Coordinates of C-alpha atoms in Angstrom, one line a residue:
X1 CA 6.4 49.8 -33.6
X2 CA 7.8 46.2 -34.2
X3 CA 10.4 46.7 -31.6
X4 CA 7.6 47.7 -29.4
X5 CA 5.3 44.8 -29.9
X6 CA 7.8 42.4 -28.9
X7 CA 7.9 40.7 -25.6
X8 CA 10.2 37.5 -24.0
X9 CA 7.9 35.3 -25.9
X10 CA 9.4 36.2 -28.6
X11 CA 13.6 35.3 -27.9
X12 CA 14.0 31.9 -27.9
X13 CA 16.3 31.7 -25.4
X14 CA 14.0 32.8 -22.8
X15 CA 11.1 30.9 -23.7
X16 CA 13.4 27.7 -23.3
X17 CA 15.3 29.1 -20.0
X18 CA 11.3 30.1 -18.3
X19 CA 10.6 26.0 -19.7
X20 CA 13.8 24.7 -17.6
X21 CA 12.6 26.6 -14.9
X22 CA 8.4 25.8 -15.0
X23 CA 10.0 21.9 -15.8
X24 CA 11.7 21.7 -12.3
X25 CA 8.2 21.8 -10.6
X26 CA 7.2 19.1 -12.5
X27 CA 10.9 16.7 -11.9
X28 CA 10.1 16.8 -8.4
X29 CA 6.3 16.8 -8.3
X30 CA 6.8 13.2 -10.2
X31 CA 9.6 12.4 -8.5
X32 CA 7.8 12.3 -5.1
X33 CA 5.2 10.8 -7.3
X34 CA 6.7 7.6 -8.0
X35 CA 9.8 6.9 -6.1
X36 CA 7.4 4.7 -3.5
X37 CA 7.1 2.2 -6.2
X38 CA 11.2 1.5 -5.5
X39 CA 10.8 1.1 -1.9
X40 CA 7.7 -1.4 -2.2
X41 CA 10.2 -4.4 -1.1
X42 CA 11.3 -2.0 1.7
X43 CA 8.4 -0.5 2.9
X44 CA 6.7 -4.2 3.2
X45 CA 10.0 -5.7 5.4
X46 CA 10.8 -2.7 7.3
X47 CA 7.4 -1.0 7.8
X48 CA 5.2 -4.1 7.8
X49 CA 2.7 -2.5 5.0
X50 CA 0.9 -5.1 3.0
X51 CA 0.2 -4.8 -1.0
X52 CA -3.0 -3.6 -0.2
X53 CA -1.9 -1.1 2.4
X54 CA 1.0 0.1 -0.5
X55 CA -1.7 0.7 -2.7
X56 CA -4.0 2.4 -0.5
X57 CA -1.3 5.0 0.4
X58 CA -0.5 5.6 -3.2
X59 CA -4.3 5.2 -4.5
X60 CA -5.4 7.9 -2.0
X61 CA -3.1 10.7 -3.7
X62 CA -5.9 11.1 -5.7
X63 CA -9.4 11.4 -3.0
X64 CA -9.5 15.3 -3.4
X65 CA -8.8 15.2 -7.3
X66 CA -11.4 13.2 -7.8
X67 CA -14.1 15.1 -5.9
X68 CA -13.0 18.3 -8.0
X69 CA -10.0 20.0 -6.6
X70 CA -8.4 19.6 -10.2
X71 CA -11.3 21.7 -11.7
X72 CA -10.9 23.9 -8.4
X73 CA -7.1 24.8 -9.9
X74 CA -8.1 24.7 -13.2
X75 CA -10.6 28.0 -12.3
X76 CA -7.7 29.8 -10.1
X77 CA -5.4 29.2 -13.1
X78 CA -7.7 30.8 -15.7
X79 CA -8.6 33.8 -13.1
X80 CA -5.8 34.8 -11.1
X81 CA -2.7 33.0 -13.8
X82 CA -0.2 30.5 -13.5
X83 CA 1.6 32.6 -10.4
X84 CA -0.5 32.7 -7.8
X85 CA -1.9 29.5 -8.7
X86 CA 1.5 28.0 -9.3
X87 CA 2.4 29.0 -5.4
X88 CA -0.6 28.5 -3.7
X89 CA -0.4 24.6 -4.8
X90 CA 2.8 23.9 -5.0
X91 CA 3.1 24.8 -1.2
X92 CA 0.0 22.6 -0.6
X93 CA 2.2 19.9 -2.6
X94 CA 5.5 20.8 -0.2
X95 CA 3.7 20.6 3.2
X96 CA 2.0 17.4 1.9
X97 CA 5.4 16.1 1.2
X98 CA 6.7 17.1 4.7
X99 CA 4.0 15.7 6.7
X100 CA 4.7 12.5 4.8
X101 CA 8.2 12.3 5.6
X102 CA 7.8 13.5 9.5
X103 CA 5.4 10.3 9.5
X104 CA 7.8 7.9 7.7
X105 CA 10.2 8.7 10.5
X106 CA 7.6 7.8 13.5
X107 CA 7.3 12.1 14.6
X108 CA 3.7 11.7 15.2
X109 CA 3.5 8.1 16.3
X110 CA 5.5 4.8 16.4
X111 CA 2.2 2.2 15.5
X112 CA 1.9 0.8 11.7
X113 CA -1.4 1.9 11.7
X114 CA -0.8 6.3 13.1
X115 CA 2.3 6.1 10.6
X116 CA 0.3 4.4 7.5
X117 CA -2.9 7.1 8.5
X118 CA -0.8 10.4 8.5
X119 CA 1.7 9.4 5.4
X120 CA -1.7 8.8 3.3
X121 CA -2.8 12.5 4.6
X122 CA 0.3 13.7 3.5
X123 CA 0.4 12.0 0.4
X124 CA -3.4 13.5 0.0
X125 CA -2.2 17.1 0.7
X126 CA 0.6 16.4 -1.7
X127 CA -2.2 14.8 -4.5
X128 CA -4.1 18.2 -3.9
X129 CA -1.3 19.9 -4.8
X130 CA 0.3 17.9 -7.6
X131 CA -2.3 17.7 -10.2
X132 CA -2.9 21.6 -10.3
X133 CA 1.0 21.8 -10.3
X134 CA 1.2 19.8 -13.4
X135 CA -1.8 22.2 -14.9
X136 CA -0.1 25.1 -14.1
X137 CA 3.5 23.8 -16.0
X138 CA 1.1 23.0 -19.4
X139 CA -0.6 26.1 -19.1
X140 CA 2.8 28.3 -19.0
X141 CA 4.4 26.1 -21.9
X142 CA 1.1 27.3 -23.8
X143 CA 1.5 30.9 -22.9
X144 CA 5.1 31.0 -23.6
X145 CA 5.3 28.7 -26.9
X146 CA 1.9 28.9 -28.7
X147 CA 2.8 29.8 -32.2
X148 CA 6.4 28.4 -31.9
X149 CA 7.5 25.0 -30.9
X150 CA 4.4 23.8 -29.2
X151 CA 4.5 20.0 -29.1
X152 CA 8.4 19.9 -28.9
X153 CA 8.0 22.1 -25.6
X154 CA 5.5 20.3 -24.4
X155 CA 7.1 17.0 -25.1
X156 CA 10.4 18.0 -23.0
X157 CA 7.9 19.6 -19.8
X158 CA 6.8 16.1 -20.0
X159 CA 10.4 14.6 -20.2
X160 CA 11.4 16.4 -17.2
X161 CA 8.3 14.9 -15.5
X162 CA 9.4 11.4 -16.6
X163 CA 13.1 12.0 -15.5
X164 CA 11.9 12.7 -12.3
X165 CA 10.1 9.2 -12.1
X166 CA 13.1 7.4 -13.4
X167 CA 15.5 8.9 -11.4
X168 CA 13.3 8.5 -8.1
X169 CA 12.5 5.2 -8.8
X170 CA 16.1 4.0 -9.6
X171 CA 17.6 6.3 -6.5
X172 CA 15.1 6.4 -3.6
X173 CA 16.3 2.9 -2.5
X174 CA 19.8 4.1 -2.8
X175 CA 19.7 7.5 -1.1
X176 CA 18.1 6.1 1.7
X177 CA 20.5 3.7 2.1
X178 CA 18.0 0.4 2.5
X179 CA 16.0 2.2 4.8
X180 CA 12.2 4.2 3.8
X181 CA 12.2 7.5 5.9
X182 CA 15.7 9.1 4.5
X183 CA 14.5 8.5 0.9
X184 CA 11.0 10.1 1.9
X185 CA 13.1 13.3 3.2
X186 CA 15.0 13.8 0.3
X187 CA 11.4 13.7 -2.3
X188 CA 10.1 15.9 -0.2
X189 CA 13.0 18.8 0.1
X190 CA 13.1 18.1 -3.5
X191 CA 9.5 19.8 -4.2
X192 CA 10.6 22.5 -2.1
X193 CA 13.5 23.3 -3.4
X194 CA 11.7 23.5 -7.3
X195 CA 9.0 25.9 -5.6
X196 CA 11.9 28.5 -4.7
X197 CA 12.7 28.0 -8.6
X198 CA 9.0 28.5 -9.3
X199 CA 9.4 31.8 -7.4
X200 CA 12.1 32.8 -9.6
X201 CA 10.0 31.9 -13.0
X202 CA 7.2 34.5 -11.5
X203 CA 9.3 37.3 -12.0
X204 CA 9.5 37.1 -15.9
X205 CA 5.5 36.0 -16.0
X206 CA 5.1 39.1 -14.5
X207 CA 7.3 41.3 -16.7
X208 CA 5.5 39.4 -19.5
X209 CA 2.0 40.0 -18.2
X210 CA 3.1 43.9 -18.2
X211 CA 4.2 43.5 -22.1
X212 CA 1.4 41.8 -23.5
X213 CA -0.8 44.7 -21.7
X214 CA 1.1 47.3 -23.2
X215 CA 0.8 45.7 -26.9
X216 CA -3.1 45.3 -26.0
X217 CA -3.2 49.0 -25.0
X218 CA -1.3 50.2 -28.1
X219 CA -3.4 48.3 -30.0
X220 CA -6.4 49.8 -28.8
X221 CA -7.4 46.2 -28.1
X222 CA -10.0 46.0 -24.8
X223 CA -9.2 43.8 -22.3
X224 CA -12.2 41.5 -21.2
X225 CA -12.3 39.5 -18.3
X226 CA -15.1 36.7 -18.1
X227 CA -15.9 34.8 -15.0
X228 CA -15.5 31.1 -14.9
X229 CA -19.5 29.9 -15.5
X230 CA -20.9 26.2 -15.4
X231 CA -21.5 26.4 -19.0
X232 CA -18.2 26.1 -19.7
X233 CA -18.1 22.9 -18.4
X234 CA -21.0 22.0 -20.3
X235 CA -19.7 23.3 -23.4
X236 CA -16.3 21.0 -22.9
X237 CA -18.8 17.6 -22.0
X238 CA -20.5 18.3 -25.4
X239 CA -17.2 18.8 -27.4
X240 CA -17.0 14.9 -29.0
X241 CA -14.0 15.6 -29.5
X242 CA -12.9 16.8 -25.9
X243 CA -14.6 13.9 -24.2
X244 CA -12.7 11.1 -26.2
X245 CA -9.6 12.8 -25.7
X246 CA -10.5 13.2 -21.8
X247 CA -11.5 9.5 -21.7
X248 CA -8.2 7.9 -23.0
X249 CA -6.5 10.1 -20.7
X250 CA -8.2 8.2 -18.4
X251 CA -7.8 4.6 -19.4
X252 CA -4.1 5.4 -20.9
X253 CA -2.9 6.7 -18.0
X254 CA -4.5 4.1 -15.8
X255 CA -2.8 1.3 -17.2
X256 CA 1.1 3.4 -17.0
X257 CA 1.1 5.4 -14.0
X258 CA -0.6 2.3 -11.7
X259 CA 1.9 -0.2 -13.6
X260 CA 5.5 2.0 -12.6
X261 CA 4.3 1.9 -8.8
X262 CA 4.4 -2.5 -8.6
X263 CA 7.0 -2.8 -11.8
X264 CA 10.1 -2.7 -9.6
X265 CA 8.3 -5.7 -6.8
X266 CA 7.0 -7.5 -10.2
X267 CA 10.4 -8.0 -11.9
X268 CA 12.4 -9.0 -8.3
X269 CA 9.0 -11.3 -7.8
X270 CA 8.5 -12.6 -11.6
X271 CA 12.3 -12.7 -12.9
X272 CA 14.2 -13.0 -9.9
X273 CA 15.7 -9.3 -9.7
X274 CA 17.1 -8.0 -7.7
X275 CA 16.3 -4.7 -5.2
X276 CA 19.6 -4.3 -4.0
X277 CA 23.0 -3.2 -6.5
X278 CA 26.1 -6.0 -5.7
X279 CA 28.4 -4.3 -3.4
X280 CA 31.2 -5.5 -5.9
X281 CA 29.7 -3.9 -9.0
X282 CA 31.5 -2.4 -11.4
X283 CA 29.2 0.5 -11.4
X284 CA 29.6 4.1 -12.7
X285 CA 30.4 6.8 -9.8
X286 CA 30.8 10.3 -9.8
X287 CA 32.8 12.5 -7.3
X288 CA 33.1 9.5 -5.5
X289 CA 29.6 8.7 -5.3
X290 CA 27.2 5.8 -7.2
X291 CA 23.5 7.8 -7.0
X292 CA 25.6 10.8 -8.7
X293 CA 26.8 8.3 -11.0
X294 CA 23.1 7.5 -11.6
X295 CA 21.8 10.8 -11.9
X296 CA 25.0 12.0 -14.3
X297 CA 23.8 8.8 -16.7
X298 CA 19.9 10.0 -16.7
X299 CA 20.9 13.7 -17.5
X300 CA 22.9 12.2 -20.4
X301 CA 19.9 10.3 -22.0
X302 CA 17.7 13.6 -21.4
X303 CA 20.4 15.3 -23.4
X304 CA 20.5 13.3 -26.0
X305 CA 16.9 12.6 -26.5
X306 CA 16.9 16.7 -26.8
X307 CA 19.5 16.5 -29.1
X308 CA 18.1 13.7 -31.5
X309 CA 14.6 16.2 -31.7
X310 CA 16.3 19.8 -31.6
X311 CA 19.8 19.4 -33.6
X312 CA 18.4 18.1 -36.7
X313 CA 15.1 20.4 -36.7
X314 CA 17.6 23.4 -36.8
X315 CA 19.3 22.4 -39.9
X316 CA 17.9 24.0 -43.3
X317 CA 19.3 21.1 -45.6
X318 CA 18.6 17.6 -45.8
X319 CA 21.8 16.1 -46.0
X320 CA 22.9 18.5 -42.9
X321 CA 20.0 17.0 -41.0
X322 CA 21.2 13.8 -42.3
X323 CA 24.7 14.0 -40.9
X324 CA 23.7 15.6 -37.6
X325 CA 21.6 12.7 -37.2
X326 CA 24.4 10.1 -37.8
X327 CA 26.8 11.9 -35.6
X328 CA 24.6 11.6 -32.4
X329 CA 23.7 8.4 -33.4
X330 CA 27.0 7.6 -33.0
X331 CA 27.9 9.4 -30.2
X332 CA 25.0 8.0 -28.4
X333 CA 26.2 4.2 -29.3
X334 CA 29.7 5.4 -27.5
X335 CA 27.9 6.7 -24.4
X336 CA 25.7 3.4 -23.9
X337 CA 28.8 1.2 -24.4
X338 CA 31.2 3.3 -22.5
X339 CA 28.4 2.9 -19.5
X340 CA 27.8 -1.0 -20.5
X341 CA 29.4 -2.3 -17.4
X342 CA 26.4 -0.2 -15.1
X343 CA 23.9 -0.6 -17.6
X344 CA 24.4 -4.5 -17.3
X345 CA 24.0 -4.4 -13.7
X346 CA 20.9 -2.1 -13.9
X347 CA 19.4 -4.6 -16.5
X348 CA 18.8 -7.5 -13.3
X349 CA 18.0 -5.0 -10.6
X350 CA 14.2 -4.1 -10.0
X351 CA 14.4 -0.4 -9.3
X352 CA 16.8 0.7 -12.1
X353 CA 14.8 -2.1 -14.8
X354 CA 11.3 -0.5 -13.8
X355 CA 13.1 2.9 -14.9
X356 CA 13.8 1.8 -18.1
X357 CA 9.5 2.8 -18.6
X358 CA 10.1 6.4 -18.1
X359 CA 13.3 6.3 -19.2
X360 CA 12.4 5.9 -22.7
X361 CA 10.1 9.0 -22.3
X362 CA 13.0 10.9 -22.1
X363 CA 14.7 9.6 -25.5
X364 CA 11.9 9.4 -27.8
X365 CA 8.9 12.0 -26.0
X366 CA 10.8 15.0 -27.4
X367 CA 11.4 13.1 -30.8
X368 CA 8.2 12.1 -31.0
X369 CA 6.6 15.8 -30.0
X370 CA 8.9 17.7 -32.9
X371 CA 7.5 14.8 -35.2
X372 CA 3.7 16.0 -34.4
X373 CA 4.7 19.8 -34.5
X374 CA 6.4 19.0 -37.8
X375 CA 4.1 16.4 -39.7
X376 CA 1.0 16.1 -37.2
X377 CA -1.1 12.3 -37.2
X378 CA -1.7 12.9 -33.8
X379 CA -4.9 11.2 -33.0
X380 CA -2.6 8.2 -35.6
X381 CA 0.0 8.1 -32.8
X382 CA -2.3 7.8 -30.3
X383 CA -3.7 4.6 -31.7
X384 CA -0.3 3.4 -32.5
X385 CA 0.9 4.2 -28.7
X386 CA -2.5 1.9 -27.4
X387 CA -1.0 -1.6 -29.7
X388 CA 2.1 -0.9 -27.9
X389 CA 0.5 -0.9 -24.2
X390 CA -1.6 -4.0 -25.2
X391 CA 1.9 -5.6 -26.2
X392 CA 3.5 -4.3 -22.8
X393 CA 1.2 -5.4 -20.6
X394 CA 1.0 -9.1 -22.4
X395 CA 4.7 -9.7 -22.2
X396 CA 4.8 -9.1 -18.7
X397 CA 1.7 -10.9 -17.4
X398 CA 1.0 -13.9 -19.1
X399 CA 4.6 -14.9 -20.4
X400 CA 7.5 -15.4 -18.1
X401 CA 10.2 -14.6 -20.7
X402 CA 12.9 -12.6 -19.3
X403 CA 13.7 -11.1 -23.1
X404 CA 9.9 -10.8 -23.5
X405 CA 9.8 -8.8 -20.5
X406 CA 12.8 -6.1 -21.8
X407 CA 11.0 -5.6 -24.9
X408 CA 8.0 -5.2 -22.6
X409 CA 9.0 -2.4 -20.8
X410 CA 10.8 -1.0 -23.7
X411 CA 7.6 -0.7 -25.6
X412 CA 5.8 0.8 -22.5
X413 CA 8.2 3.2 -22.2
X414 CA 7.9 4.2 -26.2
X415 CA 4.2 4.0 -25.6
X416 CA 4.7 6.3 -22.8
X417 CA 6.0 8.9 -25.3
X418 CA 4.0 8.6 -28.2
X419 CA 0.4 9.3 -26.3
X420 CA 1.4 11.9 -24.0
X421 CA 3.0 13.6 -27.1
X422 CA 0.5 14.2 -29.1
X423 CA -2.8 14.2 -26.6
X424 CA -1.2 16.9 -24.9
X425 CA -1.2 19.6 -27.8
X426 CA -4.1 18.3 -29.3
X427 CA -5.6 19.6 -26.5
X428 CA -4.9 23.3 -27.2
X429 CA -6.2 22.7 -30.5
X430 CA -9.6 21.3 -29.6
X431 CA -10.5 23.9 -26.7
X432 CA -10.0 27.7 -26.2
X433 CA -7.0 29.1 -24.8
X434 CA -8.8 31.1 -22.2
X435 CA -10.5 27.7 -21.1
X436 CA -7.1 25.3 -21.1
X437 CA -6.8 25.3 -17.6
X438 CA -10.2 24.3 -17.1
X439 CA -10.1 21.9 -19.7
X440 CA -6.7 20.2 -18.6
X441 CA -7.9 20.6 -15.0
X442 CA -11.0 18.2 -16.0
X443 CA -8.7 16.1 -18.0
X444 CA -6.3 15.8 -14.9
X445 CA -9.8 14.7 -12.2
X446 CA -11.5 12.0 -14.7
X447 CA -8.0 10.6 -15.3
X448 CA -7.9 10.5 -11.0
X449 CA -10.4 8.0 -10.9
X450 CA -9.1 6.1 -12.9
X451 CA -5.8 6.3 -11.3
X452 CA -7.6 5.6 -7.9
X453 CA -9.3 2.8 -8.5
X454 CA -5.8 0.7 -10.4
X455 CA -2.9 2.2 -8.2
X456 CA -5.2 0.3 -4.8
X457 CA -6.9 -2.2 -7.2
X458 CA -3.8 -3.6 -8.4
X459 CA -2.1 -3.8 -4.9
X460 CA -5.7 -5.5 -2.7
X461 CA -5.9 -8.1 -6.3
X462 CA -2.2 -8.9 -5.7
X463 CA -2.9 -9.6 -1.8
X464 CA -5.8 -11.6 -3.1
X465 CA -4.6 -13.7 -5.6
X466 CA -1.7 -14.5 -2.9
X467 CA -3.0 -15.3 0.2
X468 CA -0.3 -17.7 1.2
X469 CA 2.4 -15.5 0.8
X470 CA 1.0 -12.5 2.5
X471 CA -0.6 -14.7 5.3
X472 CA 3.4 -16.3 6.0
X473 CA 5.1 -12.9 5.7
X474 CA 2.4 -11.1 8.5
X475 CA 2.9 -14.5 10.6
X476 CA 7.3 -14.5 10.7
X477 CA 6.9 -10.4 11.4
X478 CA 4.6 -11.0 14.2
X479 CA 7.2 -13.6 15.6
X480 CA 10.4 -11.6 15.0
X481 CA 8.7 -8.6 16.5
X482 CA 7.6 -10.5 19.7
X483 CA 11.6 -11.7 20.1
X484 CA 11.9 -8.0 20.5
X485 CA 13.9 -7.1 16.8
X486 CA 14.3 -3.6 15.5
X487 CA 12.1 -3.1 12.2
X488 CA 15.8 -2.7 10.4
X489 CA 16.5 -6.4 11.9
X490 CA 13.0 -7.5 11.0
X491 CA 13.8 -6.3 7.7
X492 CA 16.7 -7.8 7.1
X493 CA 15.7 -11.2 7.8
X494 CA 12.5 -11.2 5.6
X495 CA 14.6 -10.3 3.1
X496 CA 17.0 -13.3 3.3
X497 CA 14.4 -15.5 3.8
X498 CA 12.9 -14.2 0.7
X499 CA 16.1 -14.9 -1.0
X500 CA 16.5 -18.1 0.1
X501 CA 13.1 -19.3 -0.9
X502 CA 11.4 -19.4 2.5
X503 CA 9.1 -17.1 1.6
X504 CA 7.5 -17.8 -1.8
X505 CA 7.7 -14.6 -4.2
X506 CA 3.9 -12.6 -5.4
X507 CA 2.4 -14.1 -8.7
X508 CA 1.7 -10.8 -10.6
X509 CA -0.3 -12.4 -14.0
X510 CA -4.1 -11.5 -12.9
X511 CA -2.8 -8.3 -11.4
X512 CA -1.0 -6.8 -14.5
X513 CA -3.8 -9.1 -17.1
X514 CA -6.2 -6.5 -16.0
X515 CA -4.6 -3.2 -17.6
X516 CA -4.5 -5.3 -20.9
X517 CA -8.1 -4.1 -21.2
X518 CA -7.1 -0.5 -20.3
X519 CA -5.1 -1.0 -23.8
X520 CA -8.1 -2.1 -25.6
X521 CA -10.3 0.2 -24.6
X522 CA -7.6 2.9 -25.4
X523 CA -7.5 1.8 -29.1
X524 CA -11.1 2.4 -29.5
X525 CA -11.2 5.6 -28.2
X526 CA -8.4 6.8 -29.9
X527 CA -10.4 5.7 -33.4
X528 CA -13.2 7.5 -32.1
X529 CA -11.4 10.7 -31.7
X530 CA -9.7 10.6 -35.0
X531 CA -13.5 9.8 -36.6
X532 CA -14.7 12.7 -34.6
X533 CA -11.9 15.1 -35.7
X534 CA -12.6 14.4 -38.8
X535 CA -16.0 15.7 -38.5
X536 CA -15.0 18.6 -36.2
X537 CA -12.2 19.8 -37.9
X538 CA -9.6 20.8 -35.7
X539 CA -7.1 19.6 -37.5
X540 CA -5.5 17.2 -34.9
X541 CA -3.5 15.1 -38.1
X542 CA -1.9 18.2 -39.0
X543 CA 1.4 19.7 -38.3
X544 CA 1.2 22.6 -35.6
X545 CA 0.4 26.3 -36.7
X546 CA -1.9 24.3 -39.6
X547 CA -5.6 24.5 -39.6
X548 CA -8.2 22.8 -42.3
X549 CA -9.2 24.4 -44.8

């Protein structure tokens, strides 16, 4: 009977191999995400798109989210399952992506303004898509790891996310070879690509589907199948506990996600980086090939942020755990200085600086997602993870210290880990499973607004609080353009006058000032939730698999 009962949940190695393959949807869903925000410099010199214009393409991802598709997704994932739902929008997100690249290459019309128009209604198809795509990955990390490694599973879904961002950030600029339409190609064959994956993950959803049945069967257990009804979004709005949880998502996320699209233009404009690598740079290539080179060194810090969470965890004595510990430790230190000659380079260029945010997701989120499965304090962390944004977003408004600005970014990126890492299991602690993919889906469309009103509100206060700069750049590209110039050769000299000083760089302070307050209203909430948990009981401090008594 035992051997009966068991299903794929149960062998760890194919809960982790069906998490590798869910995670790939979620690489290139952020990926496509977030790799604009390295092509800002570009897309202004070779496309002629303002700040304003930038944020407007990436701010209206979010117009359906916000009027409900989420919660739309969230329904087909709690009545038809992850597959069909899983499909059905991660298509949408594909032929969003497509459209977006045929209009980055001129296909449906040459004019700034019939290219900006159908690359935001591609980026909107793609936004339809993405959120319910994300959804869908939780959801299967819950079905396939509730009652195991939770958090730790959860952490890493997340890490591929981030890895996505980082590498799309510090590559798009590379792979399309200083030019916006070839890096716009590649994002979006990217998603595609991770959908055939997807396809292949559906096969073992359904074989488990079949299993679970069977024990139900056996079991003489009835299955019941309940509609999706209003008052279950009524019955989440009451929950104290949901609504805090909901609403830091909200201001959190606002002042991270918003922040990676302008941190790449901030750091060239603020610090003097650069957007380009120096064509003499010592940099680390593989097979011949520098964005290999790049991708090789990202996979190697999502390895060992794995192994740093899974080695120890594994190891029944202390001292074993101990040692384990001192021995990647190590080995990491070799890595980093063994790649010290890139890093250095990286470490003055815009693109690969900016990727330091999500880059430390991917070290510390699955450290700091085995830590809450193992000892809990989530809604702690969460608190801990808003002083660190406050601190972020500080050093890299109001001071213009270089160092400042590393630690900056450093603690945004830690910040970046912490949050996510325990919100996101606390979750499936506050509300029922069968209602998590309405729940997250709701999570996922208040946290839209949000998103919508900083990724356009940061880019329209930045053309604001510079109207000299953005009035000179708009007058030199009307003048190069009526001497008859390609947009490549437009391109190239806005860039060298902006490197000789001709053109004065953007002052970012009142910009990024603004998501200080994001921080602080973060704090509070996540006191509130740990005050309302307390009261509740769900048991959000404790380790996973733990309930109050």
């Amino acid at each position: 009977m035992e051997q009966i009962r068991r299903t794929l949940r149960d062998s760890a190695p194919m809960r982790w191999l069906m998490l590798v393959l869910v995670s790939m949807l979620m690489l290139s869903t952020y990926w496509f995400q977030d790799f604009f925000g390295g092509l800002k410099g570009l897309m202004e010199s070779e496309m002629g798109f303002t700040s304003e214009e930038f944020g407007r393409l990436i701010g209206l991802t979010t117009i359906a989210n916000i009027f409900g598709m989420i919660i739309v997704g969230g329904i087909v994932i709690d009545k038809w399952g992850v597959r069909r739902a899983g499909i059905i929008f991660g298509a949408l997100a594909t032929v969003g992506a497509t459209i977006t690249a045929l209009a980055a290459y001129g296909v449906f019309g040459e004019s700034h303004r019939i290219q900006l128009n159908m690359m935001i209604l591609g980026r909107i198809m793609f936004g339809s898509g993405l959120e319910v795509v994300c959804v869908v990955c939780t959801r299967t990390v819950v079905k396939w790891f509730k009652g195991y490694e939770l958090a730790l599973a959860m952490a890493i879904n997340m890490g591929f996310g981030r890895l996505g961002s980082a590498m799309g950030l510090a590559l798009s600029i590379d792979i399309g070879g200083n030019s916006v339409p070839p890096a716009v190609a590649f994002a979006a064959t990217l998603i595609g690509l991770s959908l055939i994956i997807f396809l292949v993950y559906t096969i073992f959803d359904y074989t488990l589907d079949k299993q679970d049945k069977k024990i139900r069967a056996d079991s003489g257990i009835q299955e019941t199948e309940e509609d999706f009804k209003f008052s279950d979004l009524v019955a989440l709005v009451k929950n104290r506990s949901f609504m805090f949880i909901a609403l830091l998502c909200v201001s959190f996320y606002a002042a991270v996600f918003p922040f990676i699209q302008y941190a790449p233009d901030l750091l060239v404009n603020k610090f003097g980086f650069s957007y380009e690598l120096p064509a003499s740079a010592g940099y680390f290539s593989l097979f011949g090939s520098q964005s290999m080179g790049t991708v090789a060194i990202y996979l190697g810090l999502f390895l060992f942020g794995l192994s740093f969470s899974m080695v120890p965890s594994r190891i029944k004595n202390l001292g074993g755990r101990i040692a384990s510990m001192v021995l990647i430790g190590v080995l990491f230190v070799l890595f980093l200085k063994g790649l010290w000659g890139t890093l250095s380079i990286w470490l003055q260029n815009g693109p690969k600086t900016a990727s330091l945010i999500p880059m430390g997701t991917i070290l510390f989120t699955p450290i700091f997602g085995n830590f809450v499965d193992k000892r809990g304090k989530a809604a702690s962390l969460m608190i801990l993870g808003s002083l660190l944004l406050i601190f972020a977003h500080i050093s890299l408004s109001v001071f213009n210290n270089e160092v400042l600005g590393y630690f900056g970014l450093l603690s945004l990126g830690i910040a970046f880990s912490l949050v996510p890492a325990a919100m996101w299991p606390s979750v499936a602690k506050i509300v029922a499973e069968k209602r998590l993919g309405t729940a997250y889906a709701s999570m996922f469309t208040i946290q839209n607004w949000g998103l919508l009103l900083f990724f356009w509100g940061i880019g329209a206060v930045l053309d604001l609080v510079n109207p000299r700069v953005v009035r000179l750049i708009d007058d030199i590209r009307t003048g190069l353009e009526a001497q008859g110039l390609s947009s490549g050769e437009i391109s190239e000299r806005i860039t060298a006058m902006r490197l000789s000083g001709e053109i004065p760089p953007y002052d970012y302070t009142w910009p990024i000032f603004m998501l200080v307050i994001l921080g602080v209203v973060s704090i509070f909430l996540a006191f509130q939730l740990r005050k309302a948990d307390a009261k509740q009981r769900f048991g959000l401090e404790l380790p996973s698999g733990e309930t109050p008594d």
